[in-house]
mmCIF file of C-alpha atoms in Angstrom:
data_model
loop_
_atom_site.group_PDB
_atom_site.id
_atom_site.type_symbol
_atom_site.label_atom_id
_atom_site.label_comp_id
_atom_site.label_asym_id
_atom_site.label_seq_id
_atom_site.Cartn_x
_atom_site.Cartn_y
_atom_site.Cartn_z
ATOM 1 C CA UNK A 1 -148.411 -133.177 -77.667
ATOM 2 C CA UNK A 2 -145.613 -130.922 -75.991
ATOM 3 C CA UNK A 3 -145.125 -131.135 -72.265
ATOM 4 C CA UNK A 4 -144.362 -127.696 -70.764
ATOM 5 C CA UNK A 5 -142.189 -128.031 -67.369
ATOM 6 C CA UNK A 6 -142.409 -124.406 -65.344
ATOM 7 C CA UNK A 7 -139.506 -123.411 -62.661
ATOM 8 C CA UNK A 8 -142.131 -124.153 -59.765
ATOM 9 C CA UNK A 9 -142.387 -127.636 -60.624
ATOM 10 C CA UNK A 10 -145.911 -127.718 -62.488
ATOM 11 C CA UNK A 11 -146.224 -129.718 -65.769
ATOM 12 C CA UNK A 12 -148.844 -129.344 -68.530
ATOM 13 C CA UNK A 13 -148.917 -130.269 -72.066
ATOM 14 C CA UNK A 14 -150.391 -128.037 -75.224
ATOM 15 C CA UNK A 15 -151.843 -128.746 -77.668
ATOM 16 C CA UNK A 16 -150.417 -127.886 -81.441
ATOM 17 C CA UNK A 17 -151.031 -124.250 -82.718
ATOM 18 C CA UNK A 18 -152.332 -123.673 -78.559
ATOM 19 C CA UNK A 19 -150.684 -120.446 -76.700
ATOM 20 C CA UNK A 20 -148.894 -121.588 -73.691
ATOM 21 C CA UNK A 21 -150.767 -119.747 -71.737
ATOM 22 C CA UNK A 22 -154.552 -121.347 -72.579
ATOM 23 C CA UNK A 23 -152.587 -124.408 -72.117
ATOM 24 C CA UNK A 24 -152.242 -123.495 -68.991
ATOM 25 C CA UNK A 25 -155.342 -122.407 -68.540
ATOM 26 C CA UNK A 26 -157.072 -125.502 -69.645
ATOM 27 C CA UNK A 27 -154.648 -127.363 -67.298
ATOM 28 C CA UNK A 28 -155.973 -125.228 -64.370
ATOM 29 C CA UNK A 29 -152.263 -123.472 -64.082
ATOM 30 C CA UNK A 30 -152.208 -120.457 -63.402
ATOM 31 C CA UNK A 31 -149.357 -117.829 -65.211
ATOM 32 C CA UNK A 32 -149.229 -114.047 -64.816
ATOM 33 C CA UNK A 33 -150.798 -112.543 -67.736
ATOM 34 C CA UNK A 34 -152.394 -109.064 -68.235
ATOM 35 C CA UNK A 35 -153.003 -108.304 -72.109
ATOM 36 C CA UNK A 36 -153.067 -111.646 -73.947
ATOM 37 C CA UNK A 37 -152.335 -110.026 -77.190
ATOM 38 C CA UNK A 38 -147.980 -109.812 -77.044
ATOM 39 C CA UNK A 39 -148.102 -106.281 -76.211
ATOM 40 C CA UNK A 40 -147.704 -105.628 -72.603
ATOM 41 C CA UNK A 41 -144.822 -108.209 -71.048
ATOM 42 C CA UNK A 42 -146.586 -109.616 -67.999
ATOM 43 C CA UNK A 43 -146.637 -113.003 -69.249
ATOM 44 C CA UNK A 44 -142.832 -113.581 -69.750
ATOM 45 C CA UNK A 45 -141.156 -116.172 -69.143
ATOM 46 C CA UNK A 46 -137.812 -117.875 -70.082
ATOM 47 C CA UNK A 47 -136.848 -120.885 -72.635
ATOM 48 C CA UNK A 48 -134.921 -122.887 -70.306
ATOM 49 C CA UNK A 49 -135.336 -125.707 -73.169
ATOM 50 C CA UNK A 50 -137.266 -126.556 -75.922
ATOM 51 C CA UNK A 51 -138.575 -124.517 -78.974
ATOM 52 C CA UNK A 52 -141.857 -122.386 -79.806
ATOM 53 C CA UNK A 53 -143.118 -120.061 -82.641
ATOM 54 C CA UNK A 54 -145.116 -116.766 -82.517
ATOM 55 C CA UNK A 55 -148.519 -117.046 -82.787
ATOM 56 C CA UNK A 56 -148.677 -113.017 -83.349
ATOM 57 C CA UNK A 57 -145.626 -110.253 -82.739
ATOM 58 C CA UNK A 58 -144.531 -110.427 -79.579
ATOM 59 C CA UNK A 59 -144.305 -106.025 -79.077
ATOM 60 C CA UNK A 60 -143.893 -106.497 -75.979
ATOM 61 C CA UNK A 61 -140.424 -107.581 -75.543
ATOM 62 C CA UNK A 62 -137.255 -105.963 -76.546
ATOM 63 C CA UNK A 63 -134.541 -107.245 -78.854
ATOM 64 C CA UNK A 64 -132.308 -107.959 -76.060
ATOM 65 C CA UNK A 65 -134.596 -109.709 -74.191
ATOM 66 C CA UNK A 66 -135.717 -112.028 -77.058
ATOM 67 C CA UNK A 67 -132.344 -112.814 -77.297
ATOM 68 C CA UNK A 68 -131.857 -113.554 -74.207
ATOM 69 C CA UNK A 69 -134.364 -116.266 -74.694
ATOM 70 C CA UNK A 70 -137.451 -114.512 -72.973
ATOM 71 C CA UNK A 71 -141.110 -115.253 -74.599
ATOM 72 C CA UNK A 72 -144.447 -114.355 -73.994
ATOM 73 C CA UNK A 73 -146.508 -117.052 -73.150
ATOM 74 C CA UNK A 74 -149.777 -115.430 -74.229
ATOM 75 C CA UNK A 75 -148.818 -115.505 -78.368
ATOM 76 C CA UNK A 76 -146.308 -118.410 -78.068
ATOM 77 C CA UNK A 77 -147.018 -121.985 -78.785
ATOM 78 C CA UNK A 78 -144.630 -124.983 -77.836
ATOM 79 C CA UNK A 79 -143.423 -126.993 -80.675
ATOM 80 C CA UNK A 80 -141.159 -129.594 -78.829
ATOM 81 C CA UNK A 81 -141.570 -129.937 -74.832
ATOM 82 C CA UNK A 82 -140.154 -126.625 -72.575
ATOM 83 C CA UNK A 83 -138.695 -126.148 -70.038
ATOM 84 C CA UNK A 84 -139.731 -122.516 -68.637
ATOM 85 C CA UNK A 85 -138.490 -120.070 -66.292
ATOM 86 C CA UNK A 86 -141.216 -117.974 -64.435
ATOM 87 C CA UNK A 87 -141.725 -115.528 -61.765
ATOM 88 C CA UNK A 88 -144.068 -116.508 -58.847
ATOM 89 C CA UNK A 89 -147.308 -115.097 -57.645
ATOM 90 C CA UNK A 90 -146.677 -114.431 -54.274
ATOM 91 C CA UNK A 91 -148.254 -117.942 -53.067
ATOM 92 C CA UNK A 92 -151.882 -116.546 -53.742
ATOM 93 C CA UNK A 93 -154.421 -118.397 -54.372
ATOM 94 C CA UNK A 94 -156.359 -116.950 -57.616
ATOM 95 C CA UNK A 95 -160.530 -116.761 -57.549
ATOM 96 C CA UNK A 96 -161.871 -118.915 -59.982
ATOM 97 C CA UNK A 97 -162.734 -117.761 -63.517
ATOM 98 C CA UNK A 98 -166.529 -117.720 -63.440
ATOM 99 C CA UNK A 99 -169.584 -116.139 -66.182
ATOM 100 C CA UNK A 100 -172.392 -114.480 -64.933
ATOM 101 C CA UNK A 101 -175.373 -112.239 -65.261
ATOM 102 C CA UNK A 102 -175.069 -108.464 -64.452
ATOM 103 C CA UNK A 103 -177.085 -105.603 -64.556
ATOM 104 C CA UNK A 104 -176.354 -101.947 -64.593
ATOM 105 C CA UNK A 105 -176.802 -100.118 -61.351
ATOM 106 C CA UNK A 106 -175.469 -96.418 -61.909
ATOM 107 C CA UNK A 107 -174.124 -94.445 -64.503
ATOM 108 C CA UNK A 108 -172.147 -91.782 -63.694
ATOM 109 C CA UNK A 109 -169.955 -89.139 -66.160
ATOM 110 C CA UNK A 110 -166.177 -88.558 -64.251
ATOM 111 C CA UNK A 111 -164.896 -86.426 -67.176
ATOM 112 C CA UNK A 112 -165.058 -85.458 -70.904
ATOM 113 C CA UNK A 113 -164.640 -89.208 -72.507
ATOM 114 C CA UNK A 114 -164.662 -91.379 -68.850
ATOM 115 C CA UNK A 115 -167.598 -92.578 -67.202
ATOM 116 C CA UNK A 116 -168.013 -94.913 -64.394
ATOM 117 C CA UNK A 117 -170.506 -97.863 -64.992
ATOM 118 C CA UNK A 118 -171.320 -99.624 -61.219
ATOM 119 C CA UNK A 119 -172.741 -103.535 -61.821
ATOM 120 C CA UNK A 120 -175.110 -105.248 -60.274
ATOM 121 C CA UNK A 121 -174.312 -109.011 -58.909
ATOM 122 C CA UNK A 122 -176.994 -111.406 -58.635
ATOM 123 C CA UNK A 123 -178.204 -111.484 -55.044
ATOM 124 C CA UNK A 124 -177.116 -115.530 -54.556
ATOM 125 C CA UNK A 125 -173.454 -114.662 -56.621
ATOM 126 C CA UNK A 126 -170.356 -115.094 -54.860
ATOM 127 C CA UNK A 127 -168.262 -113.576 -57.432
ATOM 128 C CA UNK A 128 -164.603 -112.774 -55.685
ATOM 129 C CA UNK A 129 -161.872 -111.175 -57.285
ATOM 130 C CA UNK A 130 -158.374 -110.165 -55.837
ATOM 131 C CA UNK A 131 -158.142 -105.940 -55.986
ATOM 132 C CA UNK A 132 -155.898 -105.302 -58.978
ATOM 133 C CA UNK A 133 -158.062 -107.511 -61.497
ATOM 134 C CA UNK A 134 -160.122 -107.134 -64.423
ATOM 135 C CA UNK A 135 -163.128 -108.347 -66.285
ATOM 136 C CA UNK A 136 -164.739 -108.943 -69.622
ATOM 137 C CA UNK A 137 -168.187 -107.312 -70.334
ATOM 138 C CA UNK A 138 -170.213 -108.905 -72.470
ATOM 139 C CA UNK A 139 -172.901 -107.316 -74.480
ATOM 140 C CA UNK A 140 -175.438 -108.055 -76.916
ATOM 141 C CA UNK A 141 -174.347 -109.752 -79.802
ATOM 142 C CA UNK A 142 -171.231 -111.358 -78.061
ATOM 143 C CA UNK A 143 -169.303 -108.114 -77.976
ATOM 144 C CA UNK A 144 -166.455 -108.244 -75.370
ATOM 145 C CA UNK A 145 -164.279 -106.091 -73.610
ATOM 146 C CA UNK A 146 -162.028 -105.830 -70.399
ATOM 147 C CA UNK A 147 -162.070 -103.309 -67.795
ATOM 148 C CA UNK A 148 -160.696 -103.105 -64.301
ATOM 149 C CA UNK A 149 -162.034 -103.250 -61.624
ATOM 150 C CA UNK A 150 -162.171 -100.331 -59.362
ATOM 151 C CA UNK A 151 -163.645 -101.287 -55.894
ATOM 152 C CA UNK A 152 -161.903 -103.713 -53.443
ATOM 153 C CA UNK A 153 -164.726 -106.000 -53.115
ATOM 154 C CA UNK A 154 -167.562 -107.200 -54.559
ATOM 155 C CA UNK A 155 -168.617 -107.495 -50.832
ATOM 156 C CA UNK A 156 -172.237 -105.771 -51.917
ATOM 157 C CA UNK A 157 -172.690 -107.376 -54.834
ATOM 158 C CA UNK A 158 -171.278 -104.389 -56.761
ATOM 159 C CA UNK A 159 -168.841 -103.759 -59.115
ATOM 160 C CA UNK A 160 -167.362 -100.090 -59.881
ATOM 161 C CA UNK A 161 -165.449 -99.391 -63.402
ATOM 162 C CA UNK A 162 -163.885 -96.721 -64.952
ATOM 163 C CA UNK A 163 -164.401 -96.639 -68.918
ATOM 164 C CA UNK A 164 -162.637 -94.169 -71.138
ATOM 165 C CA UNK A 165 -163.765 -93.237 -74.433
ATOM 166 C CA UNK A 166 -163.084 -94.803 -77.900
ATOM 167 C CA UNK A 167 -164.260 -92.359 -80.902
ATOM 168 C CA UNK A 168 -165.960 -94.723 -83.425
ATOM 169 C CA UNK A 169 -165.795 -97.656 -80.684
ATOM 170 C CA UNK A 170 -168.646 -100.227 -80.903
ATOM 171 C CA UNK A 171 -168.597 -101.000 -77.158
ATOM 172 C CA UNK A 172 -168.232 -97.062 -76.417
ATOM 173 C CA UNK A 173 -170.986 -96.088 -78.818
ATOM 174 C CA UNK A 174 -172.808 -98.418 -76.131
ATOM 175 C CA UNK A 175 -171.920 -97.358 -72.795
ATOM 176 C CA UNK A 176 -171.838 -93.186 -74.322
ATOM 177 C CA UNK A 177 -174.916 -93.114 -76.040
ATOM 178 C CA UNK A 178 -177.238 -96.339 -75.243
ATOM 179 C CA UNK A 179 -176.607 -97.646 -71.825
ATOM 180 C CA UNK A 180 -179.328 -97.442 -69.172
ATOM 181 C CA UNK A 181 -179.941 -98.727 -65.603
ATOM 182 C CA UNK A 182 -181.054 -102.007 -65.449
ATOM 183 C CA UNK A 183 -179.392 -103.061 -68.467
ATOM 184 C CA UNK A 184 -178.830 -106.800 -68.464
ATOM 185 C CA UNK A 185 -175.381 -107.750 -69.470
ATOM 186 C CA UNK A 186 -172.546 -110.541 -68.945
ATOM 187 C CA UNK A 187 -169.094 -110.588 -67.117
ATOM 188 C CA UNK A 188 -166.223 -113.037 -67.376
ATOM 189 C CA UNK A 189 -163.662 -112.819 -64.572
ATOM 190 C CA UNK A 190 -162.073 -112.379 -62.783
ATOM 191 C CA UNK A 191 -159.131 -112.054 -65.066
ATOM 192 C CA UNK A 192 -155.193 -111.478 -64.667
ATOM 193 C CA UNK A 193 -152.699 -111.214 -62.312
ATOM 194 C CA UNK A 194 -152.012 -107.697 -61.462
ATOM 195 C CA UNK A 195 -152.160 -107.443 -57.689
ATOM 196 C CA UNK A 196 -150.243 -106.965 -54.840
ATOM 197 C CA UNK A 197 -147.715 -109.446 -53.685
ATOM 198 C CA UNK A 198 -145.636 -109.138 -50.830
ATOM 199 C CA UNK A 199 -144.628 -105.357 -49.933
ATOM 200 C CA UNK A 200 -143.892 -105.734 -46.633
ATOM 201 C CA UNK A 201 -141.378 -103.532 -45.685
ATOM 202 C CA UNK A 202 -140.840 -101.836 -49.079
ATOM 203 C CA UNK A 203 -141.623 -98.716 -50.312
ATOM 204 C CA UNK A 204 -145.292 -99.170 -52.728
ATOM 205 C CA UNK A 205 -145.032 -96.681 -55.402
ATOM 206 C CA UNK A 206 -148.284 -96.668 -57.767
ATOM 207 C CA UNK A 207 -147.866 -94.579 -61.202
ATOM 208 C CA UNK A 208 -150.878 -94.781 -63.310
ATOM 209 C CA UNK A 209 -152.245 -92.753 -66.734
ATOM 210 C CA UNK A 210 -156.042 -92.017 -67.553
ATOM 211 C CA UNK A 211 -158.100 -94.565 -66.667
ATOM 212 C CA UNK A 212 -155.102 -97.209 -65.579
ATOM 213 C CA UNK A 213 -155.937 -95.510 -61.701
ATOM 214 C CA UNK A 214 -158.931 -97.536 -61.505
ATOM 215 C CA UNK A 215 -157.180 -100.632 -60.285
ATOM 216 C CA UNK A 216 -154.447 -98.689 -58.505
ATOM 217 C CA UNK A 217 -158.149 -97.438 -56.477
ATOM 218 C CA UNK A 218 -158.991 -100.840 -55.725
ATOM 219 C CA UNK A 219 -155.427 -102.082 -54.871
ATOM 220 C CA UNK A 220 -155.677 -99.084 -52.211
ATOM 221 C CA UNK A 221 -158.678 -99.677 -50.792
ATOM 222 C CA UNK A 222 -157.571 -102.977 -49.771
ATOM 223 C CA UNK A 223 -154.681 -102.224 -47.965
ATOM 224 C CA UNK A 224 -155.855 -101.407 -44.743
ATOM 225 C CA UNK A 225 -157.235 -104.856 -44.581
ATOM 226 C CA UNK A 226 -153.997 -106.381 -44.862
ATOM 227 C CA UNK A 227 -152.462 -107.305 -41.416
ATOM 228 C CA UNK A 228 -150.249 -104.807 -40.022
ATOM 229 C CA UNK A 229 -147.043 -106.627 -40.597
ATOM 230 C CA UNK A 230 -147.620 -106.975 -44.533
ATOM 231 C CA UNK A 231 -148.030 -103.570 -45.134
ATOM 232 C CA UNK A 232 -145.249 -101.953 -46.850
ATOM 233 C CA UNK A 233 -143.151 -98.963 -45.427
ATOM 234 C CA UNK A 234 -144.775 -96.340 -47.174
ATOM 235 C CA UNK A 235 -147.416 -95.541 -50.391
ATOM 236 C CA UNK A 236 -147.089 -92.857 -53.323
ATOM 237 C CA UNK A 237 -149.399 -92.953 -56.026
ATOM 238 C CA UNK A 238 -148.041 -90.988 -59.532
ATOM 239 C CA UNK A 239 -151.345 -90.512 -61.418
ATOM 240 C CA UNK A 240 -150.477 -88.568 -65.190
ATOM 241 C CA UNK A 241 -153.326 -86.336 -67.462
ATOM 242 C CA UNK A 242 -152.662 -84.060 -69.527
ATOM 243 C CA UNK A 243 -154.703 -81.302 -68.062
ATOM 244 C CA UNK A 244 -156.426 -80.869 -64.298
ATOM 245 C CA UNK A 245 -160.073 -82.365 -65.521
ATOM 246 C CA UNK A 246 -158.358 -85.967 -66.490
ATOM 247 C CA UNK A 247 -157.454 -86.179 -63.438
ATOM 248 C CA UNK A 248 -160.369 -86.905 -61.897
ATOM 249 C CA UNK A 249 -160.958 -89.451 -58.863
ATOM 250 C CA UNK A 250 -160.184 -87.993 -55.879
ATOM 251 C CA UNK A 251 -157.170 -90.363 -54.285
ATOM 252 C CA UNK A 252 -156.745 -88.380 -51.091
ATOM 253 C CA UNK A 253 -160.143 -89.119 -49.933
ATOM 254 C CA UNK A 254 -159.140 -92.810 -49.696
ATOM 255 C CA UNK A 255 -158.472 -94.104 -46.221
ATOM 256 C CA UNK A 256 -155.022 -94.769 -45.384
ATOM 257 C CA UNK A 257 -152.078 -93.331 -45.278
ATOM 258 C CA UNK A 258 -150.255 -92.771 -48.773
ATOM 259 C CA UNK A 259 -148.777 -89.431 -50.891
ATOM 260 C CA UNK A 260 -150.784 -88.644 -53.481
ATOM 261 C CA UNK A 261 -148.576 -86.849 -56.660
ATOM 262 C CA UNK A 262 -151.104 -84.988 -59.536
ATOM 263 C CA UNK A 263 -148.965 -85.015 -62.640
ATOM 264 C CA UNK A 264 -149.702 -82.641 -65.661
ATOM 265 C CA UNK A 265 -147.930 -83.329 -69.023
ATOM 266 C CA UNK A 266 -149.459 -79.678 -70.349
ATOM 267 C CA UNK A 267 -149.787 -78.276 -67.754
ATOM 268 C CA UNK A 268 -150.899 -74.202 -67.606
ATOM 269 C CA UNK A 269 -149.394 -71.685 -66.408
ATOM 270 C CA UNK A 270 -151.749 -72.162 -63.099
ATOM 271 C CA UNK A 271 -150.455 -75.573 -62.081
ATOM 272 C CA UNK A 272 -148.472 -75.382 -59.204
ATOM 273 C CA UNK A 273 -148.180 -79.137 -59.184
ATOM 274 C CA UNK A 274 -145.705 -82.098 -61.143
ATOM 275 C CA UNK A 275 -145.096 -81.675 -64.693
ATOM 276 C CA UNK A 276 -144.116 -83.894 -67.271
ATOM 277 C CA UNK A 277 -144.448 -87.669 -67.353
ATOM 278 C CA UNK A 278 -145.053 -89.543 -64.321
ATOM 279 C CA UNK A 279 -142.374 -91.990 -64.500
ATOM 280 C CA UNK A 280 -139.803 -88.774 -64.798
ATOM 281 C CA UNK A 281 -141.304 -87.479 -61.694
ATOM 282 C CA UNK A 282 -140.612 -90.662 -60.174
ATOM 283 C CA UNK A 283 -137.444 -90.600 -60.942
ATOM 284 C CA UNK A 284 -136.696 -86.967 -59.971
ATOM 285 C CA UNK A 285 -138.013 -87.624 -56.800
ATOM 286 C CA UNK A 286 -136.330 -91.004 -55.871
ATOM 287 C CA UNK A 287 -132.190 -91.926 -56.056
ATOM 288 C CA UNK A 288 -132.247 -94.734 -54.740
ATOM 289 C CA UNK A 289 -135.029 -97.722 -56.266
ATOM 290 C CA UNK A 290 -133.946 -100.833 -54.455
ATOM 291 C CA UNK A 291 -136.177 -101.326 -51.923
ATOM 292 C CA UNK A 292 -139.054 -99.901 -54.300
ATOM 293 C CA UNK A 293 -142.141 -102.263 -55.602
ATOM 294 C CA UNK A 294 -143.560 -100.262 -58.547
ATOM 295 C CA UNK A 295 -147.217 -101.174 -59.961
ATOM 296 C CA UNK A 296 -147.915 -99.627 -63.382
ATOM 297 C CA UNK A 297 -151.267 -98.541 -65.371
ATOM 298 C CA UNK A 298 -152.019 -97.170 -68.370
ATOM 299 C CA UNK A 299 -151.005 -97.172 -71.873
ATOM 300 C CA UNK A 300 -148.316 -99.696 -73.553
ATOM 301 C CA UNK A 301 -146.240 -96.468 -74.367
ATOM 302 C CA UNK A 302 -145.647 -95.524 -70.896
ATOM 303 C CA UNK A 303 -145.156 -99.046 -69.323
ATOM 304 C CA UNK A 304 -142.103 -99.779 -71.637
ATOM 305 C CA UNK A 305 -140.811 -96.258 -70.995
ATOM 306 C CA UNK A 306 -141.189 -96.628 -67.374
ATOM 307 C CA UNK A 307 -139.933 -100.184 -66.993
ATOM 308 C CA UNK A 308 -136.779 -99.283 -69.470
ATOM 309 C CA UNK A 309 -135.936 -95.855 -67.102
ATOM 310 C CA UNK A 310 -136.775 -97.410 -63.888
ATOM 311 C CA UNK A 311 -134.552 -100.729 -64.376
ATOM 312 C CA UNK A 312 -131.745 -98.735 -65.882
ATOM 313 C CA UNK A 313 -131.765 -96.618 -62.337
ATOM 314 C CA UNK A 314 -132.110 -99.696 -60.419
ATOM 315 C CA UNK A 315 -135.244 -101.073 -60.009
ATOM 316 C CA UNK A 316 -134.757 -104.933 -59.252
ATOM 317 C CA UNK A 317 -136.752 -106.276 -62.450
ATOM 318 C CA UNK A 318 -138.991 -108.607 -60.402
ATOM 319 C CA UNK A 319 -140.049 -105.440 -58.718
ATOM 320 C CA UNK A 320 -141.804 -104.105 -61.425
ATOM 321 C CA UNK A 321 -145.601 -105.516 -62.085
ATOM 322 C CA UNK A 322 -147.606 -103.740 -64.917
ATOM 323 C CA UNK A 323 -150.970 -103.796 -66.609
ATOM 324 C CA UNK A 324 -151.157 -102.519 -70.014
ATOM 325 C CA UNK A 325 -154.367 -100.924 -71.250
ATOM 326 C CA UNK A 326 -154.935 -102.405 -74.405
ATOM 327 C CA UNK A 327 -157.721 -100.791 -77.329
ATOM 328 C CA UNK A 328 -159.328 -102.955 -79.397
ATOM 329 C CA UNK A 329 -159.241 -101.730 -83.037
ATOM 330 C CA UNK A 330 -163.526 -101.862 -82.691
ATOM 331 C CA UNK A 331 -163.600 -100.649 -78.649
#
């Protein structure tokens, strides 16, 4: 049975055929991961020592960096003991994984193809979750899928998510056509590691796509709790539709203070606001990147493009943290 040595001194072992990251897991370690299917990168790490094979492609890592000896632990399996290099998570403690009982408490259409779907704790839960997160819903017949979450706290026993539109998805078929109020369904969670670390002192920039502004929402919301000192030097949110309707939460009327920039990749002749892609507004916008935290949302596609432009113009790697949106082939 391998034995898996990480940077910050934890040790584990894994079992044959095992990801390195449910080895983890079962060992009560905890590794940033968003996707857990090898297709966003949030779950790299470095082979220090040691071998492993791919459990399935590992999209999302470039040839360089593969060469380089990077991995993903989510779709890589240890065939000899490692020895792994890994970034930190900001000395937070992470809210246990727990499965409970939910029910639906209000259904509410956003847009064409998003809805938001609020859930209903149990009364005695104490489910906690840090803003940023995600969870699985589970539905009749075992059917499960992850959404983030889009409130700051569960404070009220409620839950808020944002759920965009599959065509010929089972799990959209569901929440489009069949759910009700009062629906009784299951959530695992809370699940991954996209959150804020330490921003003190930097400049926050959010950039988000579609539905990927839900936890950029609850990562706001939060941020006037933080003490005064841990708040970073300033806030922009880039949030990217392709026309005015997909853009559709209103982020100004969240407290703080932070600059909101709409950005329209077909946009009509009556935008007078950002066009193109949001990372390239970014960029337009910013020269210099080195005292910049970015937090990305949304699809695989413009994650890799915005982590490949934004390290090439200087953007200290460690600075970027990202959560890919994922679609299961059945969503």
């Amino acid at each position: 049975m391998p034995l898996i040595k990480l940077s910050n001194g934890t040790r584990f072992n894994s079992e044959p055929g095992e990801s390195l990251l449910d080895a983890a897991y079962r060992a009560s370690v905890v590794m940033a991961y968003s996707c857990r299917t090898g297709r966003c990168s949030s779950c790299k790490c470095k082979v220090i020592e040691g071998e492993s094979t791919a459990l399935h492609e590992e999209l999302g890592l470039s040839e360089r960096e593969k060469a380089d000896g990077w991995i993903l632990s989510c779709v890589r399996s240890a065939t000899s003991d490692m020895r792994l290099e890994m970034g930190g998570l900001g000395g937070l403690t992470i809210p246990k994984v727990r499965t409970l009982p939910c029910r639906i408490h209000a259904l509410e259409k956003l847009a064409v193809g998003v809805i938001k779907v609020v859930l209903r704790l149990p009364p005695t839960s104490d489910f906690v979750f840090l803003p940023g997160q995600y969870i699985d819903v589970i539905a009749q017949g075992g059917i499960r899928r992850s959404y983030s979450l889009a409130n700051a706290s569960a404070a009220d026993k409620l839950l808020e998510l944002h759920i965009q539109e599959v065509p010929g998805g089972i799990m959209s078929e569901y929440w489009f056509c069949q759910a009700k109020v009062n629906d009784l369904l299951r959530l695992n969670g809370p699940l991954g590691t996209f959150f804020l670390r330490d921003v003190a002192e930097l400049d926050l920039v959010f950039i988000a796509t579609g539905t990927g502004v839900a936890p950029v929402k609850s990562m706001l919301e939060s941020i006037e709790s933080l003490p005064i000192e841990n708040r970073p030097r300033s806030i922009t949110v880039y949030w990217g539709g392709r026309k005015p309707a997909d853009l559709y939460c209103d982020i100004n009327s969240i407290s703080g203070t932070h600059r909101y920039v709409p950005v329209l990749s077909r946009a009509g002749s009556d935008w007078s606001g950002a066009r193109g892609y949001v990372q390239q507004v970014l960029l337009a916008e910013t020269s210099d990147l080195s005292e910049t935290v970015v937090y990305a949302c949304g699809s695989s596609a413009m994650i890799q493009s915005s982590k490949d432009l934004l390290l090439t113009a200087g953007l200290p790697e460690q600075n970027f943290l990202s959560d890919a949106f994922v679609c299961s082939s059945s969503a």
